[in-house]
XYZ file of C-alpha atoms in Angstrom:
601
model
C 49.482 12.921 -8.092
C 50.058 10.898 -11.241
C 48.832 12.482 -14.472
C 46.613 9.472 -15.317
C 44.804 9.662 -11.969
C 44.332 13.428 -12.338
C 42.793 13.019 -15.805
C 40.474 10.307 -14.484
C 39.214 12.594 -11.710
C 38.673 15.444 -14.178
C 36.764 13.105 -16.480
C 34.517 11.918 -13.648
C 33.914 15.500 -12.515
C 32.741 16.671 -15.941
C 30.659 13.645 -16.907
C 28.721 12.779 -13.756
C 25.156 14.048 -13.417
C 25.086 17.594 -11.971
C 23.144 16.355 -8.938
C 25.910 13.837 -8.144
C 28.401 16.674 -7.980
C 26.025 18.439 -5.586
C 24.327 15.938 -3.212
C 20.571 16.173 -2.814
C 19.201 18.714 -0.398
C 15.817 20.433 0.002
C 15.312 23.430 -2.254
C 14.172 26.912 -1.315
C 13.838 28.743 1.983
C 10.215 28.049 2.983
C 9.383 26.487 6.347
C 9.607 22.690 6.642
C 8.060 20.025 8.821
C 10.051 18.064 11.450
C 10.032 15.046 9.114
C 11.962 16.807 6.336
C 15.227 15.921 8.082
C 14.194 12.244 8.113
C 13.840 11.973 4.327
C 16.410 9.500 3.001
C 17.234 10.364 -0.638
C 18.327 6.786 -1.310
C 15.065 5.305 0.004
C 12.255 7.871 0.431
C 8.832 6.576 1.482
C 9.961 2.926 1.660
C 6.658 1.546 3.008
C 4.543 -0.872 0.984
C 2.214 1.466 -0.924
C -0.958 -0.649 -1.253
C -2.257 -1.978 2.105
C -5.494 -3.349 0.636
C -3.792 -5.698 -1.843
C -0.491 -6.990 -0.505
C 2.078 -9.388 -1.919
C 5.524 -10.088 -0.518
C 7.632 -9.440 -3.620
C 8.017 -5.859 -4.841
C 10.667 -3.241 -5.653
C 10.485 0.428 -4.693
C 11.672 2.772 -7.454
C 11.533 5.939 -5.335
C 14.779 7.862 -5.104
C 16.921 10.134 -7.237
C 15.968 10.137 -10.922
C 17.398 12.208 -13.765
C 15.033 14.940 -14.965
C 14.756 17.611 -17.626
C 12.254 20.351 -18.439
C 12.005 20.701 -22.205
C 9.839 22.319 -24.903
C 6.868 20.234 -26.019
C 8.544 19.200 -29.283
C 11.844 18.159 -27.674
C 12.947 14.668 -26.636
C 14.942 13.688 -23.573
C 18.670 13.565 -24.328
C 20.455 15.266 -21.425
C 19.406 15.676 -17.804
C 19.103 19.067 -16.121
C 19.948 17.344 -12.847
C 18.348 14.923 -10.422
C 14.963 15.002 -8.731
C 13.855 13.093 -5.656
C 10.851 10.932 -6.572
C 8.041 10.935 -5.449
C 8.104 14.657 -4.634
C 6.723 16.986 -7.316
C 9.191 19.289 -9.043
C 7.763 22.457 -7.439
C 8.342 21.111 -3.924
C 11.320 21.686 -1.654
C 11.843 17.962 -1.075
C 12.218 17.301 -4.793
C 15.545 19.083 -4.501
C 14.561 21.184 -7.524
C 11.844 23.665 -6.526
C 10.855 25.063 -9.909
C 7.687 25.376 -11.975
C 6.957 23.846 -15.362
C 5.147 25.851 -18.021
C 2.211 24.665 -20.084
C 4.494 24.818 -23.123
C 6.943 22.405 -21.509
C 7.161 18.715 -20.632
C 8.769 17.328 -17.517
C 10.910 14.278 -18.293
C 12.105 11.636 -15.832
C 14.551 8.775 -16.314
C 16.104 6.088 -14.142
C 17.630 2.644 -14.512
C 16.772 -0.588 -12.747
C 17.478 -4.302 -12.755
C 14.779 -6.936 -12.383
C 15.554 -9.523 -9.656
C 16.438 -12.932 -11.060
C 13.879 -14.506 -8.713
C 11.121 -12.859 -10.769
C 11.971 -14.874 -13.883
C 8.896 -16.401 -15.545
C 6.454 -13.914 -14.008
C 4.793 -10.846 -15.440
C 6.283 -7.564 -14.185
C 3.930 -4.688 -13.394
C 5.026 -1.067 -13.149
C 2.861 0.862 -10.656
C 2.502 4.636 -10.282
C 0.704 5.921 -7.183
C -0.183 9.198 -8.903
C 1.218 11.422 -11.655
C -0.216 14.872 -12.297
C -1.522 15.029 -15.014
C -0.748 13.303 -18.340
C 1.990 10.682 -18.361
C 3.638 8.721 -21.175
C 5.940 5.849 -20.254
C 8.750 4.058 -22.105
C 10.863 1.088 -21.008
C 14.070 0.610 -22.987
C 12.684 2.944 -25.642
C 9.476 0.927 -26.022
C 6.243 2.849 -25.395
C 4.461 0.871 -22.673
C 1.471 3.099 -21.965
C -0.095 6.473 -21.193
C -2.365 7.770 -18.471
C -4.351 10.909 -17.665
C -5.540 11.837 -14.188
C -3.532 13.361 -11.356
C -4.988 11.492 -8.378
C -5.362 7.827 -9.266
C -2.892 4.921 -9.234
C -2.305 3.122 -12.510
C -0.318 0.072 -13.608
C 1.367 -1.158 -16.777
C 2.535 -4.646 -17.715
C 6.080 -3.949 -18.923
C 7.261 -7.576 -19.189
C 7.656 -7.659 -22.961
C 9.726 -4.464 -22.985
C 12.267 -5.731 -20.419
C 15.752 -6.908 -21.294
C 18.460 -8.818 -19.471
C 20.543 -6.723 -17.114
C 19.933 -2.997 -16.831
C 16.637 -1.437 -17.985
C 15.844 2.215 -18.617
C 12.531 3.754 -17.530
C 11.531 7.083 -19.085
C 8.459 9.140 -18.151
C 7.134 12.280 -19.859
C 4.627 14.460 -18.020
C 2.521 17.416 -19.099
C 0.258 19.351 -16.722
C -1.907 22.309 -17.673
C -2.887 23.070 -14.051
C -5.530 25.846 -14.170
C -5.234 26.408 -17.933
C -7.184 23.230 -18.686
C -10.354 21.517 -17.563
C -8.784 18.597 -15.706
C -9.413 18.055 -11.972
C -6.723 19.978 -10.096
C -8.144 20.892 -6.668
C -6.578 24.124 -5.422
C -3.553 24.184 -7.693
C -2.917 27.353 -9.701
C 0.042 28.767 -11.603
C -0.075 32.011 -9.593
C -0.867 31.142 -5.951
C -2.838 33.616 -3.838
C -5.496 33.514 -1.128
C -7.053 30.055 -0.984
C -5.227 28.905 -4.141
C -1.910 27.133 -3.807
C 1.279 26.156 -5.642
C 0.939 23.910 -8.676
C 1.929 20.239 -8.469
C 3.476 18.696 -11.576
C 4.641 15.160 -12.190
C 5.151 12.104 -9.998
C 3.920 12.677 -6.454
C 3.326 9.159 -5.134
C 5.409 5.997 -4.950
C 6.622 4.273 -8.132
C 7.197 0.530 -7.789
C 7.566 -2.827 -9.532
C 5.743 -6.058 -8.738
C 5.996 -9.601 -10.129
C 2.686 -11.410 -10.668
C 1.665 -14.703 -12.297
C 0.042 -14.728 -15.729
C -3.347 -15.220 -14.072
C -3.516 -12.933 -11.055
C -5.753 -10.827 -8.841
C -5.629 -7.205 -10.003
C -7.876 -5.724 -7.314
C -10.438 -6.419 -4.614
C -13.896 -4.874 -4.373
C -15.059 -5.413 -0.796
C -18.627 -4.693 0.313
C -19.805 -5.173 3.912
C -23.461 -6.233 4.221
C -24.704 -5.939 7.797
C -28.301 -6.671 6.817
C -27.319 -10.153 5.628
C -24.390 -10.650 8.015
C -21.699 -11.064 5.381
C -18.790 -9.545 3.496
C -18.912 -9.687 -0.317
C -15.531 -9.913 -2.050
C -14.972 -9.591 -5.792
C -11.479 -10.493 -7.029
C -10.977 -8.266 -10.062
C -8.809 -9.190 -13.019
C -9.031 -12.980 -12.725
C -10.468 -14.280 -16.013
C -11.091 -17.874 -14.978
C -10.568 -20.262 -12.104
C -11.760 -20.389 -8.515
C -11.427 -17.682 -5.867
C -11.140 -18.646 -2.206
C -11.555 -16.045 0.555
C -10.563 -16.516 4.202
C -11.700 -14.077 6.888
C -9.583 -13.776 10.032
C -9.903 -11.895 13.313
C -6.878 -11.419 15.541
C -5.059 -14.048 13.507
C -7.770 -16.686 13.916
C -9.950 -18.029 11.117
C -13.552 -16.792 11.243
C -15.084 -17.966 7.982
C -14.339 -18.730 4.344
C -16.126 -18.813 1.009
C -15.446 -19.641 -2.626
C -16.671 -18.308 -5.940
C -15.888 -18.597 -9.612
C -13.599 -15.877 -10.960
C -15.695 -12.880 -11.904
C -18.327 -13.531 -9.223
C -18.566 -12.236 -5.665
C -17.621 -14.540 -2.823
C -20.071 -14.161 0.062
C -18.341 -14.656 3.409
C -20.647 -15.072 6.402
C -19.547 -13.051 9.449
C -21.045 -14.592 12.595
C -21.442 -12.223 15.565
C -19.963 -9.397 13.530
C -17.636 -6.989 15.305
C -18.682 -3.676 13.771
C -16.270 -0.875 12.887
C -16.816 2.542 14.507
C -14.572 5.557 15.219
C -14.510 4.487 18.879
C -13.760 0.864 17.987
C -12.139 0.641 14.533
C -12.030 -3.143 14.339
C -10.594 -4.570 11.129
C -10.804 -8.150 9.892
C -7.945 -9.624 7.868
C -8.549 -11.204 4.474
C -6.589 -13.790 2.518
C -7.710 -14.202 -1.083
C -6.348 -16.991 -3.317
C -6.831 -17.759 -7.001
C -6.855 -21.375 -8.210
C -6.631 -22.302 -11.884
C -6.978 -25.943 -12.877
C -7.101 -26.831 -9.195
C -3.659 -25.302 -8.545
C -2.990 -22.133 -6.520
C -1.560 -19.434 -8.795
C -1.919 -16.228 -6.769
C -2.555 -15.094 -3.198
C -3.003 -11.621 -1.717
C -3.606 -10.215 1.761
C -6.097 -7.495 2.584
C -8.478 -6.328 5.295
C -12.085 -5.253 5.676
C -14.602 -3.982 8.200
C -18.237 -4.525 9.026
C -19.814 -1.114 8.861
C -22.933 0.360 7.288
C -23.775 3.967 6.475
C -27.349 5.143 6.163
C -30.045 7.633 7.134
C -32.997 7.384 9.495
C -35.446 9.720 11.203
C -35.116 10.019 14.968
C -37.917 10.332 17.528
C -38.091 14.052 16.732
C -38.657 13.276 13.043
C -35.328 14.794 11.993
C -33.422 12.800 9.387
C -29.992 11.812 10.686
C -26.975 9.962 9.331
C -26.490 6.532 10.831
C -23.509 4.247 11.337
C -24.337 0.572 11.791
C -27.979 1.530 12.285
C -27.340 4.101 15.048
C -27.534 7.889 14.721
C -24.155 9.604 14.638
C -23.025 13.212 14.590
C -20.040 13.460 12.248
C -17.648 16.227 13.231
C -14.173 17.032 11.993
C -11.832 19.384 10.181
C -11.456 20.363 6.558
C -8.219 18.601 5.667
C -6.488 19.783 2.496
C -3.462 17.497 2.694
C -0.781 20.076 1.810
C 2.796 20.154 3.145
C 5.239 23.093 3.070
C 8.120 20.799 2.071
C 6.383 18.141 -0.075
C 3.286 20.087 -1.263
C 0.965 17.166 -2.190
C 3.319 14.560 -0.692
C 3.952 14.000 3.016
C 7.698 13.761 3.795
C 7.340 10.369 5.510
C 4.657 7.843 6.349
C 4.901 8.955 9.973
C 4.001 12.462 8.816
C 1.127 11.112 6.720
C -0.338 9.397 9.793
C 0.345 12.383 12.048
C -2.540 14.533 10.803
C -4.984 11.628 11.169
C -3.849 10.864 14.721
C -3.925 14.569 15.559
C -7.548 14.695 14.420
C -8.325 11.883 16.855
C -6.428 13.692 19.619
C -8.574 16.777 19.068
C -11.663 14.644 19.736
C -13.070 14.572 16.191
C -14.470 11.509 14.418
C -14.401 12.830 10.832
C -12.153 14.327 8.153
C -13.435 16.027 5.039
C -10.717 15.410 2.444
C -10.996 18.653 0.523
C -10.630 18.616 -3.299
C -7.691 16.204 -3.103
C -7.215 12.427 -3.084
C -4.542 10.861 -0.888
C -2.255 7.830 -1.237
C -3.760 4.483 -0.279
C -1.816 4.446 2.993
C -3.588 7.610 4.214
C -6.964 5.886 3.984
C -5.464 2.834 5.687
C -4.404 5.087 8.568
C -7.998 6.369 8.779
C -9.326 2.792 8.653
C -7.085 1.555 11.474
C -7.318 4.677 13.666
C -11.068 5.140 13.286
C -11.725 8.315 11.317
C -14.728 8.757 9.029
C -13.942 10.394 5.674
C -15.989 12.581 3.368
C -14.241 12.388 0.002
C -14.381 15.386 -2.327
C -13.936 15.184 -6.057
C -10.992 17.492 -6.882
C -12.436 20.517 -8.634
C -11.549 21.503 -12.173
C -12.549 23.598 -15.161
C -13.965 27.099 -14.618
C -15.946 28.299 -11.646
C -19.598 28.829 -12.424
C -21.926 31.149 -10.514
C -22.298 30.320 -6.811
C -25.674 30.588 -5.128
C -25.497 29.188 -1.601
C -28.346 30.810 0.333
C -31.300 29.398 -1.633
C -32.185 26.795 -4.226
C -30.334 27.414 -7.451
C -32.284 29.436 -10.004
C -29.675 30.180 -12.677
C -28.392 28.295 -15.677
C -25.874 25.656 -14.700
C -22.295 25.869 -15.874
C -21.904 24.035 -19.196
C -18.736 22.028 -19.757
C -17.348 21.018 -23.108
C -17.782 17.389 -24.127
C -14.094 16.727 -23.420
C -14.313 18.391 -20.002
C -17.405 16.421 -19.028
C -15.845 13.147 -20.190
C -12.707 13.914 -18.167
C -14.750 14.627 -15.030
C -16.799 11.446 -15.351
C -13.732 9.288 -16.034
C -11.730 10.575 -13.080
C -14.656 10.627 -10.619
C -15.453 6.993 -11.444
C -11.788 6.054 -11.036
C -11.633 7.781 -7.646
C -14.705 5.917 -6.422
C -13.302 2.615 -7.693
C -9.951 3.342 -6.040
C -11.467 4.058 -2.612
C -14.486 1.753 -2.725
C -13.153 -0.868 -0.287
C -12.002 1.540 2.431
C -14.456 1.434 5.370
C -13.484 4.948 6.475
C -15.013 6.551 3.361
C -18.693 7.195 4.107
C -19.709 10.189 1.933
C -18.973 11.152 -1.685
C -18.858 14.883 -2.516
C -19.009 15.442 -6.310
C -18.911 19.271 -6.179
C -17.791 22.099 -3.894
C -19.193 25.649 -3.933
C -20.057 25.764 -7.612
C -16.453 25.027 -8.632
C -16.936 23.431 -12.035
C -20.398 22.289 -10.916
C -22.519 21.015 -13.811
C -25.452 18.655 -14.405
C -25.777 18.428 -10.626
C -28.832 16.200 -10.405
C -27.583 13.842 -13.119
C -24.073 13.509 -11.629
C -25.497 13.048 -8.126
C -27.945 10.368 -9.226
C -25.230 8.545 -11.151
C -22.879 8.670 -8.144
C -25.560 7.206 -5.883
C -26.434 4.527 -8.403
C -22.794 3.587 -8.903
C -22.206 3.230 -5.162
C -25.444 2.875 -3.192
C -23.493 1.818 -0.084
C -22.526 5.429 0.741
C -24.248 8.781 1.130
C -23.874 11.482 -1.533
C -23.386 15.166 -0.686
C -24.177 16.626 -4.100
C -22.738 20.125 -3.618
C -20.941 21.065 -0.417
C -21.851 24.703 0.151
C -22.618 24.924 -3.518
C -25.621 25.364 -5.778
C -28.434 23.371 -4.181
C -31.146 21.485 -6.060
C -34.219 19.726 -4.667
C -33.948 15.920 -4.552
C -30.216 15.993 -5.376
C -28.444 13.513 -3.125
C -28.841 12.616 0.531
C -27.428 15.787 2.103
C -28.074 19.533 2.102
C -24.742 21.171 2.933
C -24.351 24.871 3.818
C -21.172 26.879 4.450
C -20.867 29.871 6.738
C -17.859 31.804 8.047
C -16.806 32.340 10.706
C -19.596 31.244 13.088
C -22.091 28.384 12.560
C -25.401 29.274 10.951
C -28.412 27.379 9.632
C -30.020 29.432 6.867
C -31.319 26.593 4.668
C -33.104 23.432 5.758
C -34.554 20.405 3.971
C -36.863 18.062 5.864
C -36.271 15.255 3.353
C -32.471 15.270 3.449
C -29.760 15.212 6.109
C -28.698 18.774 6.932
C -25.039 19.579 7.592
C -22.693 22.519 8.063
C -20.053 21.661 5.471
C -17.642 24.493 6.395
C -17.366 27.066 9.159
C -14.709 28.577 11.443
C -11.483 29.706 9.843
C -10.182 31.260 13.070
C -6.767 32.651 12.199
C -3.579 33.186 14.178
C -0.210 33.871 12.522
C 2.709 32.338 14.410
C 6.023 34.077 13.797
C 8.698 31.738 12.514
C 6.117 29.279 11.182
C 4.710 31.215 8.229
C 4.945 30.298 4.554
C 5.230 33.989 3.646
C 6.034 36.073 6.751
C 4.780 39.387 5.364
C 1.546 38.100 3.797
C -1.116 35.948 5.493
C -4.849 35.879 6.158
C -7.693 34.205 8.074
C -11.437 34.833 8.217
C -10.840 36.386 11.633
C -7.546 36.728 13.509
C -6.422 36.405 17.103
C -3.072 36.776 18.827
C -2.854 33.834 21.248
C -3.887 30.177 21.603
C -6.107 31.128 24.530
C -8.057 33.566 22.343
C -8.309 31.082 19.484
C -9.514 28.377 21.855
C -12.103 30.665 23.445
C -13.506 31.569 20.025
C -13.479 27.941 18.915
C -15.359 26.816 22.044
C -17.885 29.635 21.580
C -18.631 28.440 18.038
C -18.801 24.795 19.131
C -21.397 25.639 21.764
C -23.453 27.455 19.136
C -23.127 24.396 16.916
C -24.239 22.099 19.730
C -27.477 24.080 20.044
C -28.013 23.689 16.303
C -27.728 19.903 16.474
C -31.078 19.746 18.240
C -32.511 21.970 15.493
C -31.348 19.628 12.748
C -27.629 19.682 11.953
C -26.234 16.146 11.650
C -22.592 16.938 10.845
C -20.137 19.828 10.779
C -16.747 20.593 9.243
C -14.364 23.078 10.877
C -11.847 24.958 8.718
C -9.152 23.675 9.064
C -6.509 21.108 10.114
C -3.396 23.182 9.354
C -2.403 26.505 7.921
C -1.845 26.187 4.165
C 0.563 28.566 2.428
C -0.673 32.087 3.273
C -3.813 30.861 5.072
C -3.303 30.962 8.854
C -6.611 29.469 9.990
C -5.334 26.023 10.931
C -5.605 24.320 14.299
C -1.834 23.956 13.936
C 0.810 25.685 11.864
C 1.609 24.605 8.296
C 4.869 22.997 9.453
C 2.968 20.995 12.132
C 5.315 22.312 14.850
C 2.885 24.487 16.843
C -0.632 23.773 18.141
C -2.743 26.917 18.099
C -5.403 25.630 20.500
C -5.630 24.191 23.997
C -6.052 20.518 23.047
C -7.821 19.296 26.250
C -10.420 22.079 25.943
C -10.926 21.446 22.244
C -11.251 17.718 22.765
C -13.790 18.161 25.577
C -16.120 20.444 23.623
C -15.795 18.359 20.459
C -16.820 15.245 22.359
C -19.787 17.117 23.821
C -20.955 18.064 20.325
C -20.553 14.498 19.012
C -22.285 13.000 22.052
C -25.361 15.167 21.457
C -26.766 12.398 19.243
C -25.620 9.438 21.358
């Protein structure tokens, strides 16, 4: 070998990023799902991330980024290695698998080129979710900051761009359970029902070109009483908005409005959305300024209405499209052994929703977590109702579940309360147009629960189109929300009842079965009760479901079974954490679940 070639190879070896010398691979030795092997490090999660507001032009920035974990007062100068975005640093699929302290920042950096075809348009930088505080620079120019670990946010980076290559830098800090921010079940020291922390980018990062005047969002409200869909194009400052409604590719109706006003689209002979028939209409929304079309987006919607009504027996029931419905489904925490908060692929993301349908349920309670937009789209198209929890945060106050609350409510600091209100409003705005979401759950079991009546009333006022479950299994107050929700493990029980609200069993079950070879921690696991075989688990499940069915006649209008999958050391899932083993006899489970649901049909 010539000396010059040898020196060149040595130079390349010492100056490439460490991760280039060692190709990406999952970190750690925990169990993984079948989809982990399908993750492409050059193009992870390539699907369009925003089904309810689609344009053709976009650029996915997921992939290998440089990263560094540095003290709070340090700046990014040299990478520790590479991380696979959008998987959080603690996860196996990030390729890193390490924690970040509260005295450290997590830095990201990558380079990109803007397509020449985008010239003359504004360029938006979108983040699906970053946990928790993010600061963003493009070419050394500070372009924005954001707090909140569950909500997408966007920045107009046009004025910071330069010809040719651009550098994107992101700094993230996350206090996890040391602060008051919403965090769900994340803790620094996982144990029991508390899981591994999630820090940094955990949803898709992408670029999008838009015109100067453009549609930033759609707020879609079905109105069955008046036979119409109301569509508000957000972000347009002036001009005319035109909305076209289509069914199976054929035009149904259209309407126009001035920018800033709702367009009211009549829906003749409306095809209503239900779990058994999840019919979706297509939408095309255009913005005209000065009589010229400047922007156009595609979306979808559904005709569905959620309410309450007393039946012939006088019991108040939830209704869907004016008919009583028993809502029944699993507690779904949305955790993955390889991606933690992030599903390895879109196929995996849809898998849990389809599995819920296969089990014969019509409902998912999304427990103290918010999912990517595509998850709710999967629920919309497959026909699954969703109860959406607010991710819990701050300290846990006292928990009084067997009677009306008599103590002094937990008092948050002004900053904590402001953080809660900001993020809860953003979550409701984010999910407002999804027909699958039918119930808001501001609090769970006294976890950070405060000003219950005030928060519940505000939630209902902000979105009167949905029901509000003020405190699932938590501290109950008279006249707080539409629902009284009790928890009981392992078997169903009705120990509180309110004649003026809908009564539900917000959690029960937790039947455990450890499956060797499919455990997060083989020598440490737990369930509320444990069995040794799928036959035993199924028998116990069916026994509880029959008890529940008897309680429907007495007043229960919904129930949530714990839970969809095992999560870390919890082994009370209907399937294992890695989604490889079903722990129940599916035909038997489906049959009894359908019997329970059909009790109110």
